[in-house]
Amino acid sequence: MNHFYKLIICFSILFTAKQTTNAQIIKQQTDRTQQVKIKGTILEKGDKPVEMATILLLQLPDSSKAGLQITNEKGNYQFEGVQPGQYIIKIAAVGYHKNLSKAFKVAQNNVQLPQILLEQQVNTLQEVAILSRQAVIMEKADRTVIDVEQMNTTGDNALDVIRKSPGIRLDKDDNIIFKGKNGVNVMIDGKMTYMSGNELTAYLKLLPGSVMSKIELMSSPPSSFDAAGSAGIINIKLKRSKMTGMNGTANAGAGYGKYGKVNAGINLNYNAGKLSTYVRVNADNYASYNRLVFNRTIGQTQYDQVNLWLPVTKSIGYTAGADYFLNERHTLGVMIKGSEAPYHTNSYSNSISYDAQNVVSGKVNAINPQKNTSGNYAYNLNYRFKIDTSGRELGIDADYVTYNNSRNEQYANTYYTADDAMIGEPVKLRNNGSGEVAIYAFKLDYVHPFSKTFKAEAGVKSSWVKSQNNVRFDSLKTTGWINAANRTNTFLYNEHINAAYISLSKSFDKLELKGGLRAEQTIGNGTSSSTNVLINRKYWQLFPTLFATWKVDSSHTINAKYARRINRPSYSSLNPFAFYSDPYTAIKGNPLLLPSFSNNFELNYTYKNFRVLSLSYAKSTNEITPVIYQNDQTKESITVQENLGKATNIYLATGSPFDLFKWWNTNNELALAYNGFKSQAQGIPYSNSKVSWSASSNNTFTLPKDFQLSLDGSYESPAVSGLFQSLASYQIDFGAKKTFLNKKATIAFKLRDIFDTAKFRSFLKYNNVNTYWQNEWESRRFSLNFSYKFGNMKIKTARNRKTSTAEEQGRVSN
């Protein structure tokens, strides 16, 4: 607990320092008597706007810094509240020569500066001057962007990096919860992963954090994105070089927690003329463990159970792609992505039962060795046509994605008396299962600007899904292996989704408005061989979105959002078949499961890019929630996904990155959440609600001679999610890295969860269910990583091109 108090004291000091700093800034602002505006535009050759250029306002005669702005997509910038005096502006943008304006005078009237033209250049990276440190977190109108490249991700996988993002936490099964809500869709480079549940968690754990460039968090995505995902969308952008010629990055690392692990990867890029290509390959050998402790009270009997998994995974992932620029208006792109992850697991389960007098009454030992494989392969073909110079564009995408897995499992369950005498012979089972999913998708998007301030977007999309899951259990009898018909099943599910959308956006002087409407039709059918259950789904739904951004002045911005979302069941959750992990624990699908719907509202207020307030409210119906059915006679607990009642989520947060000192950058967040739930649980009225809070602090210390240290901490108070009630947890990480060899080489070290406190603990208590469990994993581990940049380090002239995207709900799971 002493470490916990130290962490709280750290949070208090950091937030107090920030508030003091803000108070001083606000006082300086209010002391100003003049409210003069300075406006201007930055262009390149052909009168094309230069976006994301850094504009530095310098006051003469000493060139002291008076303001800093970034140009928008139209190349415009604006300073407000400028005091009278003589000024110049300094402009810098990656890929362009720096420029200075002529000196100008500010008096009582607003100043409109002449357009400034930047010339493109080819420079080495060392020659590019950065006027200010880019924020690790950037708030935009429709998303929050995290710059992962500025973080120490040594030894981290993608899930480790995501869980550090604002508003993110994980549940007991490592599913992502965003701003208190379940149902997040994950994209990679604008393409859906087509995964959810265990499949998505496993994929993110295999994706190294070192290959990530940015994370985009969209709690209320615009209408051009699929409406699936009641909590929104997370888009992971992977690193891709813009340098000319051949260049790349190679990395290798090792780590240890309770078991060893190694990884290596290479990222190659070739950019020349009209062709831009890239290849990424990552491989690892990862040994780990997971320990799950159950305590179940069934009537007057107590059951204590410990499950231990020792998986060893040897995975390889690869991505290859190319963009070919036919000319300035036509671009063709292709992408191939795949991963294979064969793994073997030794799984053990030990259950002890106690009677009403707390005396041992029996024991069960289970051994479950497994040899499994999983693979996914994605192919994308895209075309972009810039119709004219006014901004009209047409984008077309076609996708084909496949997933497959196989399971070879052996089960041996041995029953004992209280005196450790074996009861009969061990019960032996085996399973040869497989799963396949094929997804086809086609998407067309069109953008039509009517003017510089008014734009329309429209598009259509269709997707087709074919899913098959096979389970075949055999039981060992005296005559040999006999098929266990009650545990054998084939589940087929097909789904077709059609969608169309339109959105309009309008910009005023200080106000930006955007609204859209998306219509989606879902047609699905499925069958189960063992239960003869038929699934038929056919429905239309409308999903409106609204966005408004008011720039009160150069310092204050208010943003409001609304979106209606849908959370469709994963394909496996519709399968009416029970999958047992041990003699007393199983997961079963529900063919009657319906989609849930939510209305999401959000309000954000920022002061000079500092997020002062983020408030969100969501109301969901038909909430999809795991419900445990307990059989007091057989002692089995079967988890079934069900549509329960209404859920209410309120989330309030504050905090952003800032420089406490020139050498100390700190990123802090303090959040307050309310989760309420009302429903019928197994026919009995049930309600559950709780106010919870969380805090995080990520600190980077820049030292001389290219050394850098990091110290990160997080705390989550007790909370509720559906029927589950989780207990508090916290974690502290430490890292260090150094660059050398002319900043081409980096060696980094990281120690995660120093005090081994990142355990998930929760309990369920309703009807006849009274269960507590604690989930432990290899959270405390250290990692060492080396990376090296090689090849041509010259920036390629920018084409100001946006890549096309494809969206599809990811609902594939084991």
CSV table of N, CA and C in Angstrom, one decimal, residues 80 177 461 604:
chain,number,residue,atom,x,y,z
A,80,GLU,N,-4.6,35.3,-32.2
A,80,GLU,CA,-5.6,36.2,-31.6
A,80,GLU,C,-5.0,36.8,-30.3
A,177,ILE,N,-12.0,-1.8,-23.1
A,177,ILE,CA,-13.2,-1.0,-22.7
A,177,ILE,C,-12.7,0.4,-22.9
A,461,LYS,N,-21.2,0.5,-49.6
A,461,LYS,CA,-20.4,-0.6,-49.2
A,461,LYS,C,-21.2,-1.9,-49.1
A,604,ASN,N,-16.1,18.3,-25.4
A,604,ASN,CA,-14.7,18.5,-25.1
A,604,ASN,C,-14.4,19.9,-25.1
